[in-house]
PDB file of C-alpha atoms and ligand atoms in Angstrom:
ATOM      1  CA  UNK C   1       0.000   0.000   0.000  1.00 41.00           C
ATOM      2  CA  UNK C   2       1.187   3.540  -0.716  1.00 53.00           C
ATOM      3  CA  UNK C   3       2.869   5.664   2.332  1.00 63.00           C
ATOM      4  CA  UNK C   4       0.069   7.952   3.441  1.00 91.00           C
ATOM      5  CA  UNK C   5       1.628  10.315   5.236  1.00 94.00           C
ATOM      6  CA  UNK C   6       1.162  13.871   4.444  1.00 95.00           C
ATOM      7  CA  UNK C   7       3.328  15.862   6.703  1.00 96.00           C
ATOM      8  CA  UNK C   8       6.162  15.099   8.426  1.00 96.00           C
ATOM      9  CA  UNK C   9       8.219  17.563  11.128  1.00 97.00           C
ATOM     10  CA  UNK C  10      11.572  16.193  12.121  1.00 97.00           C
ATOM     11  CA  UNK C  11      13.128  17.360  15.153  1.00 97.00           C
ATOM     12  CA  UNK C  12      11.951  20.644  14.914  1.00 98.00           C
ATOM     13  CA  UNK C  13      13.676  23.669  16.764  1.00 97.00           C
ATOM     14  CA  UNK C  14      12.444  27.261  16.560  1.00 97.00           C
ATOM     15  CA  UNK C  15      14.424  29.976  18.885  1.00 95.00           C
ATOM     16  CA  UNK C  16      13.396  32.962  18.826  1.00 94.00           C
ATOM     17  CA  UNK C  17      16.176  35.935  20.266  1.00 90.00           C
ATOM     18  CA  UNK C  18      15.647  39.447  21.294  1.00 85.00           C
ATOM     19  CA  UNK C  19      18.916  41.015  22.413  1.00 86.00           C
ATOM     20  CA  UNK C  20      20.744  38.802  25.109  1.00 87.00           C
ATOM     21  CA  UNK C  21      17.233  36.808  25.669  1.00 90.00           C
ATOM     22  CA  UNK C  22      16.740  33.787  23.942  1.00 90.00           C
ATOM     23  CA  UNK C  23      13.339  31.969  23.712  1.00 92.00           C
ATOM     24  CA  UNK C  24      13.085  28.103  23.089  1.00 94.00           C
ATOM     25  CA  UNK C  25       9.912  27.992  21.381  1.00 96.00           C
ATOM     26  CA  UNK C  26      10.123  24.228  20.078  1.00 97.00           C
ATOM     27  CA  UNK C  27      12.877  22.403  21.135  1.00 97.00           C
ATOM     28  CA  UNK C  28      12.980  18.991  19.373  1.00 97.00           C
ATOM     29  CA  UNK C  29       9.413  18.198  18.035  1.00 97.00           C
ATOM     30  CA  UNK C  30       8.746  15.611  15.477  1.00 97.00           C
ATOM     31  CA  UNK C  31       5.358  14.480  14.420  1.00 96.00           C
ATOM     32  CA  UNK C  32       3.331  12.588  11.351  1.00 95.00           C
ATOM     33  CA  UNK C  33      -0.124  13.037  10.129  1.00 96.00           C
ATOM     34  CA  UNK C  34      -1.668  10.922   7.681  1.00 95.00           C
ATOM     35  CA  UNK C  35      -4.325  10.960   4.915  1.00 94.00           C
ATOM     36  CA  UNK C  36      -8.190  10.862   6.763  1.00 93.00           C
ATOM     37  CA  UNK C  37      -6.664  11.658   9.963  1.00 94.00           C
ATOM     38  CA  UNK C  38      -7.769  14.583  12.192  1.00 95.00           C
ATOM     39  CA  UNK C  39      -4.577  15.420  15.019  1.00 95.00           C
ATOM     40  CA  UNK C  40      -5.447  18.192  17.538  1.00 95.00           C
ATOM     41  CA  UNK C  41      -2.377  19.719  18.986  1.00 96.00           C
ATOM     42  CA  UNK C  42      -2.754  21.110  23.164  1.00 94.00           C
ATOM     43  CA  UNK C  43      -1.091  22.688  25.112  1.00 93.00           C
ATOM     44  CA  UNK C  44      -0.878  25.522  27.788  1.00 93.00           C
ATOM     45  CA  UNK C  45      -0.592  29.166  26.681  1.00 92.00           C
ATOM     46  CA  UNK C  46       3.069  29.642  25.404  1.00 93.00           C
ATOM     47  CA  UNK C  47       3.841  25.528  24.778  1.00 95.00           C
ATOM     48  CA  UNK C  48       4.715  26.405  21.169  1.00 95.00           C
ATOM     49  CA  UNK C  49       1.537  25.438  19.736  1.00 95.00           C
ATOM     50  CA  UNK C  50       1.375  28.723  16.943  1.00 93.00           C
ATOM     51  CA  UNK C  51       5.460  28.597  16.388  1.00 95.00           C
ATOM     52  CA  UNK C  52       4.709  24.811  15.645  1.00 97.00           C
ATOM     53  CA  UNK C  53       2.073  25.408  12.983  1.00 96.00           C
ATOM     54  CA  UNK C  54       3.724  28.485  11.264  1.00 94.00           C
ATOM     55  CA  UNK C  55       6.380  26.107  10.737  1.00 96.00           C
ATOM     56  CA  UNK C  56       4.034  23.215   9.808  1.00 97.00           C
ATOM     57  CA  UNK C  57       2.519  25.934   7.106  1.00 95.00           C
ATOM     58  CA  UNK C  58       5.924  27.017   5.902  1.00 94.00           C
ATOM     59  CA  UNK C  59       4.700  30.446   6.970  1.00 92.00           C
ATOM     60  CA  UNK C  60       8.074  30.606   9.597  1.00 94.00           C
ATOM     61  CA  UNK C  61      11.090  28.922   9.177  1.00 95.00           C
ATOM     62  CA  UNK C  62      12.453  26.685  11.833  1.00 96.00           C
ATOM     63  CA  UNK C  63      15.756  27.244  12.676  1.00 96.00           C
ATOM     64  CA  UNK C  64      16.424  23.348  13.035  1.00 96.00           C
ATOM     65  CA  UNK C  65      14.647  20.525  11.990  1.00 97.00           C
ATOM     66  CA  UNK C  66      12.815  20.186   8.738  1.00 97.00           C
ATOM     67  CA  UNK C  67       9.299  19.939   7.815  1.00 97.00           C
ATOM     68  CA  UNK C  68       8.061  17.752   4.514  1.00 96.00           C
ATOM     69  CA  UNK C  69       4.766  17.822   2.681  1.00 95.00           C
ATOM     70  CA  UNK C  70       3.522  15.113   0.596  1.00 90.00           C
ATOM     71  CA  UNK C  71       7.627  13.825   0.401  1.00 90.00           C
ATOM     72  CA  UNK C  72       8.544  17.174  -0.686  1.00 93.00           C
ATOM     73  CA  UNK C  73      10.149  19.288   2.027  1.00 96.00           C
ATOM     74  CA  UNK C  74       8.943  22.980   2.768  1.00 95.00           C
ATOM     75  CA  UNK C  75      11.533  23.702   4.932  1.00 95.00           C
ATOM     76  CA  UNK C  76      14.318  26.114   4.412  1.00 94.00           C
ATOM     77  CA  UNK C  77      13.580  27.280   1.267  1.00 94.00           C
ATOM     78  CA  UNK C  78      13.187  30.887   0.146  1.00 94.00           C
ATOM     79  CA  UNK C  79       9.775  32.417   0.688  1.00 92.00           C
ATOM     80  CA  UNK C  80       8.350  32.366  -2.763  1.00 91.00           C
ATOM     81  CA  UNK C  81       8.624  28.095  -3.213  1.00 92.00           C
ATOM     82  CA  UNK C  82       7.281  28.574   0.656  1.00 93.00           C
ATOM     83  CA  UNK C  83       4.268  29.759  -0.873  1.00 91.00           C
ATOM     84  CA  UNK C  84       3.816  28.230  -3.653  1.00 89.00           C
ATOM     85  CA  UNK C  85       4.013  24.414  -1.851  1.00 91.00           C
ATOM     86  CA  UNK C  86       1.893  25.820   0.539  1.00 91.00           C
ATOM     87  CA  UNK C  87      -1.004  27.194  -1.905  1.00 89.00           C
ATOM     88  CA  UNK C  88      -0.613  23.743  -3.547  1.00 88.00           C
ATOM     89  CA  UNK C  89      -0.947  21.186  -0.781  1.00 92.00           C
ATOM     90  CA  UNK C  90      -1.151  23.412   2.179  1.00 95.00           C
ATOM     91  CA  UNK C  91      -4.735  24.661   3.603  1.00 94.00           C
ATOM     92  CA  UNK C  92      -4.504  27.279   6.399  1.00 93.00           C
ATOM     93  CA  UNK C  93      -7.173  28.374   8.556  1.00 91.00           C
ATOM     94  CA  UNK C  94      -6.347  30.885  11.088  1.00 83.00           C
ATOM     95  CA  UNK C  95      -9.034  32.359  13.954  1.00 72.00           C
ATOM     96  CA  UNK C  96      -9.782  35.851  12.309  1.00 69.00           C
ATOM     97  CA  UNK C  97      -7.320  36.402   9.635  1.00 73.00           C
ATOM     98  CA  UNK C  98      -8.241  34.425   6.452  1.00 84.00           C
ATOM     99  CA  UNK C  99     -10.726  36.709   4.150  1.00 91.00           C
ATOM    100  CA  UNK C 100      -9.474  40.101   3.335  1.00 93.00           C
ATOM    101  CA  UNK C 101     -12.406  42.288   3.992  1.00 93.00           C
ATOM    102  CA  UNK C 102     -12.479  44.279   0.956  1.00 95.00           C
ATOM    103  CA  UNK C 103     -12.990  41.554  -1.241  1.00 95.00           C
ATOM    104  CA  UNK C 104     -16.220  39.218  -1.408  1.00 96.00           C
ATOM    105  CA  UNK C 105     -16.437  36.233  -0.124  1.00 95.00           C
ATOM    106  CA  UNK C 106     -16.467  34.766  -3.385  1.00 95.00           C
ATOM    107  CA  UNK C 107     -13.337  36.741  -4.503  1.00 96.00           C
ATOM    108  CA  UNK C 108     -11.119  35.725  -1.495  1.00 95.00           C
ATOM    109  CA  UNK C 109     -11.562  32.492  -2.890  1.00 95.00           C
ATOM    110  CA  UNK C 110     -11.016  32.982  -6.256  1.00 94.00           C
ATOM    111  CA  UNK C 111      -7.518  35.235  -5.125  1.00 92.00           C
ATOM    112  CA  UNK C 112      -6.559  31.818  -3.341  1.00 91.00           C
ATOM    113  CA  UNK C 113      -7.284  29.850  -6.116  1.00 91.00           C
ATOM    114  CA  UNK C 114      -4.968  32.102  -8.160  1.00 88.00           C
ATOM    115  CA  UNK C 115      -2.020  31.664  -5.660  1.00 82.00           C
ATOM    116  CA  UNK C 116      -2.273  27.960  -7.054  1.00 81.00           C
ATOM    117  CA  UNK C 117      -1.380  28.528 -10.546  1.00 77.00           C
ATOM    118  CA  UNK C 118      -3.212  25.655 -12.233  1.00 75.00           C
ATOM    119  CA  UNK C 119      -6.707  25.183 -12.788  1.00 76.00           C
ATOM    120  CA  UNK C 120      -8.553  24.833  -9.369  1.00 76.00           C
ATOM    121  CA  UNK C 121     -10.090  21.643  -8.942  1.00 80.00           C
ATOM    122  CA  UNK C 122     -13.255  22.990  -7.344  1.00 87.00           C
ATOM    123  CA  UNK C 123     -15.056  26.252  -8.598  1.00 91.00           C
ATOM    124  CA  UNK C 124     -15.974  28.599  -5.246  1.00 92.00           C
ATOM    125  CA  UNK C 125     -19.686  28.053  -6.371  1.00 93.00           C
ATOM    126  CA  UNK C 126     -19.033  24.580  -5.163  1.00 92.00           C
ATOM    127  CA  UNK C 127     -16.644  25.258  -2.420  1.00 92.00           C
ATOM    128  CA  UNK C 128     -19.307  27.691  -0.693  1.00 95.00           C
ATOM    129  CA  UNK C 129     -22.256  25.132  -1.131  1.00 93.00           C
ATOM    130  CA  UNK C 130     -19.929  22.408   0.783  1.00 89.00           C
ATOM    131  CA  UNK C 131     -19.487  24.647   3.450  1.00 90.00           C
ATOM    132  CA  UNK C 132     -23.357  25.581   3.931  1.00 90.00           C
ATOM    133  CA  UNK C 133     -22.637  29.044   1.954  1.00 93.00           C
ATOM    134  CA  UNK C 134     -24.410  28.469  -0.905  1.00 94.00           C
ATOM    135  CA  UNK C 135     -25.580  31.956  -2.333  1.00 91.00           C
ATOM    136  CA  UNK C 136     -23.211  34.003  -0.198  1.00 93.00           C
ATOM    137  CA  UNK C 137     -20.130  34.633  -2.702  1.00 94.00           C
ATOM    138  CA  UNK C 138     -21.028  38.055  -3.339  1.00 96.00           C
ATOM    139  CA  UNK C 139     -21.146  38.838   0.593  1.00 95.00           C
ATOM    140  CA  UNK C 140     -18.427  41.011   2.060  1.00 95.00           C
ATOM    141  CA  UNK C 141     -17.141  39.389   5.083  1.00 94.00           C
ATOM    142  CA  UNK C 142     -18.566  42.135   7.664  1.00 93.00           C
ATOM    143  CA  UNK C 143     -21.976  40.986   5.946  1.00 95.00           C
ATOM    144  CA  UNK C 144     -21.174  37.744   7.491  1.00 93.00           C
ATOM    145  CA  UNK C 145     -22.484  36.447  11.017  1.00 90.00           C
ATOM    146  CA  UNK C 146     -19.589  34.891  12.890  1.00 86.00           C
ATOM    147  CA  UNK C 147     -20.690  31.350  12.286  1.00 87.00           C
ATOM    148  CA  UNK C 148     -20.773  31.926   8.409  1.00 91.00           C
ATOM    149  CA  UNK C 149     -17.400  34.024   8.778  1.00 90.00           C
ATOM    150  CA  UNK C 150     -15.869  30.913  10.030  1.00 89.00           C
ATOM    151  CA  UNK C 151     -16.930  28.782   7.175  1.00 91.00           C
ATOM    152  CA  UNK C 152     -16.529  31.219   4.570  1.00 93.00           C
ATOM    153  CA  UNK C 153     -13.275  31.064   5.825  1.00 93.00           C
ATOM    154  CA  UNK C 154     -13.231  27.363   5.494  1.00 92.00           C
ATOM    155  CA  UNK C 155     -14.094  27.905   2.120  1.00 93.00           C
ATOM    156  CA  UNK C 156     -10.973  29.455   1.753  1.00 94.00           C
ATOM    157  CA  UNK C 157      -8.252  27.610   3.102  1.00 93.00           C
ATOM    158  CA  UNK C 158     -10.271  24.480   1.257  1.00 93.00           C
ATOM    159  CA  UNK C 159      -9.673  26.319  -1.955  1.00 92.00           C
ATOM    160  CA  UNK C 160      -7.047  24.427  -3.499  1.00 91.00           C
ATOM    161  CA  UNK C 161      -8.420  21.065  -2.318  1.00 91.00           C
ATOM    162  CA  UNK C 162      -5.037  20.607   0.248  1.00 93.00           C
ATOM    163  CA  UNK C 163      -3.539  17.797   1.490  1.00 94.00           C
ATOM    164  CA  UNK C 164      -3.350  18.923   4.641  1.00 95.00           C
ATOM    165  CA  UNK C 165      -5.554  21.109   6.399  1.00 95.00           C
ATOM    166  CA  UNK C 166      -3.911  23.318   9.559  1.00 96.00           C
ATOM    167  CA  UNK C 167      -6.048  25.027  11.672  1.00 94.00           C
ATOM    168  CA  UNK C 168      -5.186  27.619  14.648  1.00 91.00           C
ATOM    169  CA  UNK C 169      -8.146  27.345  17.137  1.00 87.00           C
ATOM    170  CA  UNK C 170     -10.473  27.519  14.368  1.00 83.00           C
ATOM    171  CA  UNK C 171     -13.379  27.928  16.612  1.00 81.00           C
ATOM    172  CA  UNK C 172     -12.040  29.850  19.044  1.00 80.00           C
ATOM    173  CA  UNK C 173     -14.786  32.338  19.427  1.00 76.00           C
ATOM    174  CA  UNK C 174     -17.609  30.683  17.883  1.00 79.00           C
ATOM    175  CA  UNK C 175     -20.704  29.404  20.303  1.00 83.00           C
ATOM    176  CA  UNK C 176     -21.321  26.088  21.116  1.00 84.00           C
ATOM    177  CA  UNK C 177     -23.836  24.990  18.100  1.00 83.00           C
ATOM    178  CA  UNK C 178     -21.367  27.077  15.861  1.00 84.00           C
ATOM    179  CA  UNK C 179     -18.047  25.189  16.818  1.00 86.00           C
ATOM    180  CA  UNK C 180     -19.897  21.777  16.007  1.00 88.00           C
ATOM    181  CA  UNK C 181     -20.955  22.733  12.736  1.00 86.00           C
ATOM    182  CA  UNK C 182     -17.256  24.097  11.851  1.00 87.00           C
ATOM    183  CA  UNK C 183     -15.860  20.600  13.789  1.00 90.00           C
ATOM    184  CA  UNK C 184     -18.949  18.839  11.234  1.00 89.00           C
ATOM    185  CA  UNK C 185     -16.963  20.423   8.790  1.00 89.00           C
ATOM    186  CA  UNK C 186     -13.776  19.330   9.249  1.00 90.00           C
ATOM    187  CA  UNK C 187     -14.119  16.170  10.667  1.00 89.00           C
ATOM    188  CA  UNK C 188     -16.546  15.630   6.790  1.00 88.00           C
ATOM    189  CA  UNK C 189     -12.965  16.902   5.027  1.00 88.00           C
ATOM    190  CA  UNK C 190     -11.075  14.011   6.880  1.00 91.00           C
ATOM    191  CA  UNK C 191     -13.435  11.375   5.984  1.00 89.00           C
ATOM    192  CA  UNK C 192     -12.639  12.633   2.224  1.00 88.00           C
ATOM    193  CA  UNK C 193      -9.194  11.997   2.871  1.00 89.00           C
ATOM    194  CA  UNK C 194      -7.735  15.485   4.052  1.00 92.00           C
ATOM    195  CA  UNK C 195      -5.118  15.663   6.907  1.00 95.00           C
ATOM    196  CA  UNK C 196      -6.512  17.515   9.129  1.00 95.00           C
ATOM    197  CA  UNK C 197      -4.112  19.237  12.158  1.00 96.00           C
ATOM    198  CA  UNK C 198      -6.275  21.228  14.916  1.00 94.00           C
ATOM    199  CA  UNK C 199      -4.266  23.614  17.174  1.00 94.00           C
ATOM    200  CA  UNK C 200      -6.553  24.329  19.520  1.00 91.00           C
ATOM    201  CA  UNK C 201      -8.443  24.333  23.895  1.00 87.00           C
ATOM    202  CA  UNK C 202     -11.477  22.876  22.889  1.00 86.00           C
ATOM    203  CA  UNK C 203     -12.200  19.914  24.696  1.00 88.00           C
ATOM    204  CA  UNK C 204     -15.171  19.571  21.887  1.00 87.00           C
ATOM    205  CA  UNK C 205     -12.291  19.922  19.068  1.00 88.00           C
ATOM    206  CA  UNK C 206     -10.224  17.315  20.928  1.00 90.00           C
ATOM    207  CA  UNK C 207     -13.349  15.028  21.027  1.00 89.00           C
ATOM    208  CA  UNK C 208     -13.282  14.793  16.943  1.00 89.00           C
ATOM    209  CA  UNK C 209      -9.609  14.247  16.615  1.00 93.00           C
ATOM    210  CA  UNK C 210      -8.626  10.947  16.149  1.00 93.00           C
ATOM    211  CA  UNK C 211      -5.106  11.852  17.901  1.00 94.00           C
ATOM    212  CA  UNK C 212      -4.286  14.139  19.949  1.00 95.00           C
ATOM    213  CA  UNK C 213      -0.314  15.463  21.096  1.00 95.00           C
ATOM    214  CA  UNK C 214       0.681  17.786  23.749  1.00 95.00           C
ATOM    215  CA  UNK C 215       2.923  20.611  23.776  1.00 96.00           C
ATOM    216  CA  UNK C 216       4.763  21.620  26.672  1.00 96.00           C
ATOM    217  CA  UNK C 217       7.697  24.049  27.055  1.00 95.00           C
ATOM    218  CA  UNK C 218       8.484  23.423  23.255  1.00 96.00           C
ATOM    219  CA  UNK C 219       8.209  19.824  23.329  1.00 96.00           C
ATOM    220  CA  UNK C 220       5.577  16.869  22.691  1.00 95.00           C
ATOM    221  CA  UNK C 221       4.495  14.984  25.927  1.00 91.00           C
ATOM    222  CA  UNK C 222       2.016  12.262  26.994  1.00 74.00           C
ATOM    223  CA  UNK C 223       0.294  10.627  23.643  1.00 56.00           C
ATOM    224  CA  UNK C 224       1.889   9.951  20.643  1.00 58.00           C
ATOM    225  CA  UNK C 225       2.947  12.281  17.678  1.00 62.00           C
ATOM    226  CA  UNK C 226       3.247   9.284  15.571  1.00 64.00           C
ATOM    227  CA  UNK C 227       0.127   7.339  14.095  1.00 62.00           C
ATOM    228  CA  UNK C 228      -0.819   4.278  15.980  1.00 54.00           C
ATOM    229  CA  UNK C 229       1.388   1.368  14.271  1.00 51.00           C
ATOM    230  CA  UNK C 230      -0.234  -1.365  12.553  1.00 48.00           C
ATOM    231  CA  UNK C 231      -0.367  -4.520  14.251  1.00 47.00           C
ATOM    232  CA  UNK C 232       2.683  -7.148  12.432  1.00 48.00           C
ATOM    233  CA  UNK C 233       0.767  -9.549  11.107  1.00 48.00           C
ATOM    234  CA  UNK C 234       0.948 -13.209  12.898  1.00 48.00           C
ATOM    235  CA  UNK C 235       3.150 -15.296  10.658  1.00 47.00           C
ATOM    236  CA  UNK C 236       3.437 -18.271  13.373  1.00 45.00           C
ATOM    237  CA  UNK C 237       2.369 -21.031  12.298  1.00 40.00           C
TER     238      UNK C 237
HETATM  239  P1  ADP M   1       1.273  29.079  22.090  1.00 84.28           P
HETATM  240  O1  ADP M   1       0.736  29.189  20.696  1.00 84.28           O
HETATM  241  O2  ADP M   1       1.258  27.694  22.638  1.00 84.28           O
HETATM  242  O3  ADP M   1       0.641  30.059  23.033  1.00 84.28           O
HETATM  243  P2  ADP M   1       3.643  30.340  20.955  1.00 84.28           P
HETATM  244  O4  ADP M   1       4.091  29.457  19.847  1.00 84.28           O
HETATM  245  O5  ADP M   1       2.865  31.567  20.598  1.00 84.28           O
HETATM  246  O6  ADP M   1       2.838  29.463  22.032  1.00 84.28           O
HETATM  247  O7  ADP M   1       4.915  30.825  21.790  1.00 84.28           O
HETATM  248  C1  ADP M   1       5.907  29.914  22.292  1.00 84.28           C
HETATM  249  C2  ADP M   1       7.010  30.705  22.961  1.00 84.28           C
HETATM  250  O8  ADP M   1       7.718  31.489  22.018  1.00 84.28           O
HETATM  251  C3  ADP M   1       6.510  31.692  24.011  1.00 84.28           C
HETATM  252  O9  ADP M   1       7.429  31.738  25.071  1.00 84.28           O
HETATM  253  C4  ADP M   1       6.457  33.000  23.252  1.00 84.28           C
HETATM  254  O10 ADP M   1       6.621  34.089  24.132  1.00 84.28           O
HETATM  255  C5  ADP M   1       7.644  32.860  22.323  1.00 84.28           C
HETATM  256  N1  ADP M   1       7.464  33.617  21.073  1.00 84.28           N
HETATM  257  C6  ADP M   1       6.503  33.401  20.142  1.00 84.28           C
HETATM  258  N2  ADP M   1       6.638  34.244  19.091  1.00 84.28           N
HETATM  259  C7  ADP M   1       7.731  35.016  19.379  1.00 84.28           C
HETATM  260  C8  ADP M   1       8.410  36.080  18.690  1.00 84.28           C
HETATM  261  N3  ADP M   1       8.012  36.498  17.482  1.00 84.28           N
HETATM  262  N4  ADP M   1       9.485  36.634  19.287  1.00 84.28           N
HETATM  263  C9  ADP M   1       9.927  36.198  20.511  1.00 84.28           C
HETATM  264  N5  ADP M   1       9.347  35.196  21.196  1.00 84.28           N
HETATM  265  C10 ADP M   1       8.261  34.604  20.657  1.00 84.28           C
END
C-alpha cells in the first residue's frame, strides 16, 4: 500500500532571540499526520503550539529541523517556493485572519485559487455550497455572522483542495452549536481523505480528533505524535 503520510516535522527547533534573551519555542518536536486523519495539537498558553504550525505551514522557518509535505520538504527554502508548496498542498485556517475584507467572499476564494497557478479543482460556487454558503459569494465578510465568517473562511483555506488542512483554534470564538458545525466540517474533510491538524483548547475539538499530542515548554508529551502502528501480522504457524 502507498505511504500515506502527508506531513512530516523532524526534530523541529524554533528559537526565537531578542537582544541577550533567547526563547526556546520548540525544542525537538517531530510528528506525522496521515491521509483521513484529524490530530489536535494542546497545550498551555506559550507551549509552542502557533510557532509549531507556522512552521508546519511554511509560513516561519524553523531554525532546526525540517518539515516535509507530501515527500517534498517545505523547509528552508526561500519564501516564494514557501508559498507556492503551501497554496498547492497546504490549507490554512487561522481564527480571524483568512478573508481580506475588501474583497467578497467569493473573490477571497477565487484570489486563493490564483495563488495555485493551475486550474482549481473545485469552482468557489461549489466550495461555498460544501461549506453551507451556498448563495453568499457576493457577501463582504462584515456581511457575514460569525458562524458563516468561520466557514466562509473554510471555504478558503479548502480552496485548493489541500492535502493537509492546519487550523489555529479555528473555533475559538464561535458558540457552542457554531463550533460543532465548523468541527462537522472538518471532521466531513477528513473522511474525504484530508489531513486535518487542529491547534486548539477545545475539549469539543479534541473530542473529533482521532489523535491528539501535547505541547509543553516546546516539546511533545504524553500521547503519541506518531500514528498508531499497525499490528505485524501473525506469521506463526
Ligand atoms: P502558544 O501558541 O502555545 O501560546 P507560541 O508558539 O505563541 O505558544 O509561543 C511559544 C514561545 O515562544 C513563548 O514563550 C512566546 O513568548 C515565544 N514567542 C513566540 N513568538 C515570538 C516572537 N516572534 N518573538 C519572541 N518570542 C516569541
Amino acid at each position: 500500500m502507498a505511504d500515506e503520510t502527508v506531513l512530516t516535522a523532524r526534530e523541529l527547533y524554533r528559537f526565537y532571540r531578542a537582544g541577550e534573551e533567547e526563547t526556546l519555542a520548540l525544542r525537538g518536536v517531530s510528528l506525522r499526520v496521515r491521509r483521513g486523519e484529524t490530530v489536535a495539537v494542546v497545550g498551555p498558553s506559550g507551549s509552542g503550539k502557533s510557532t509549531l504550525l507556522a512552521c508546519l505551514a511554511g509560513l516561519d522557518e524553523p531554525s532546526g529541523g525540517e518539515v516535509r509535505v507530501g515527500g517534498v520538504r517545505i523547509s528552508h527554502r526561500p519564501e516564494t517556493e514557501r508559498a507556492r508548496l503551501r497554496a498547492r498542498h497546504i490549507g490554512v485556517l487561522l481564527q480571524t485572519r483568512n478573508l481580506l475584507p475588501h474583497m467578497s467572499v467569493g473573490d477571497n476564494i477565487r484570489l486563493a485559487q490564483r495563488a495555485a497557478a493551475g486550474r482549481p479543482a473545485v469552482s468557489a460556487k461549489k466550495l461555498l455550497g460544501q461549506v453551507d454558503l451556498a448563495g453568499r459569494g457576493h457577501a463582504l465578510p462584515r456581511q457575514l455572522s460569525g458562524g458563516e465568517l468561520a466557514r466562509a473562511g473554510l471555504a478558503v483555506a479548502l480552496a485548493n483542495s489541500p492535502d493537509i488542512l492546519l487550523a489555529d483554534e479555528p473555533t475559538g470564538e464561535l458558540d457552542g452549536e457554531t463550533e460543532q458545525a465548523v468541527l462537522a466540517l472538518l471532521h466531513d474533510r477528513a473522511a474525504r481523505g484530508c489531513a486535518v491538524l487542529i491547534v486548539t483548547h477545545s475539549a469539543a475539538a479534541v473530542r473529533v480528533a482521532d489523535r491528539v499530542i501535547g505541547l509543553e515548554d516546546g516539546r511533545t508529551v504524553g500521547a503519541s505524535a506518531e500514528p498508531e502502528r499497525q499490528e505485524a501480522p501473525d506469521v506463526s504457524a
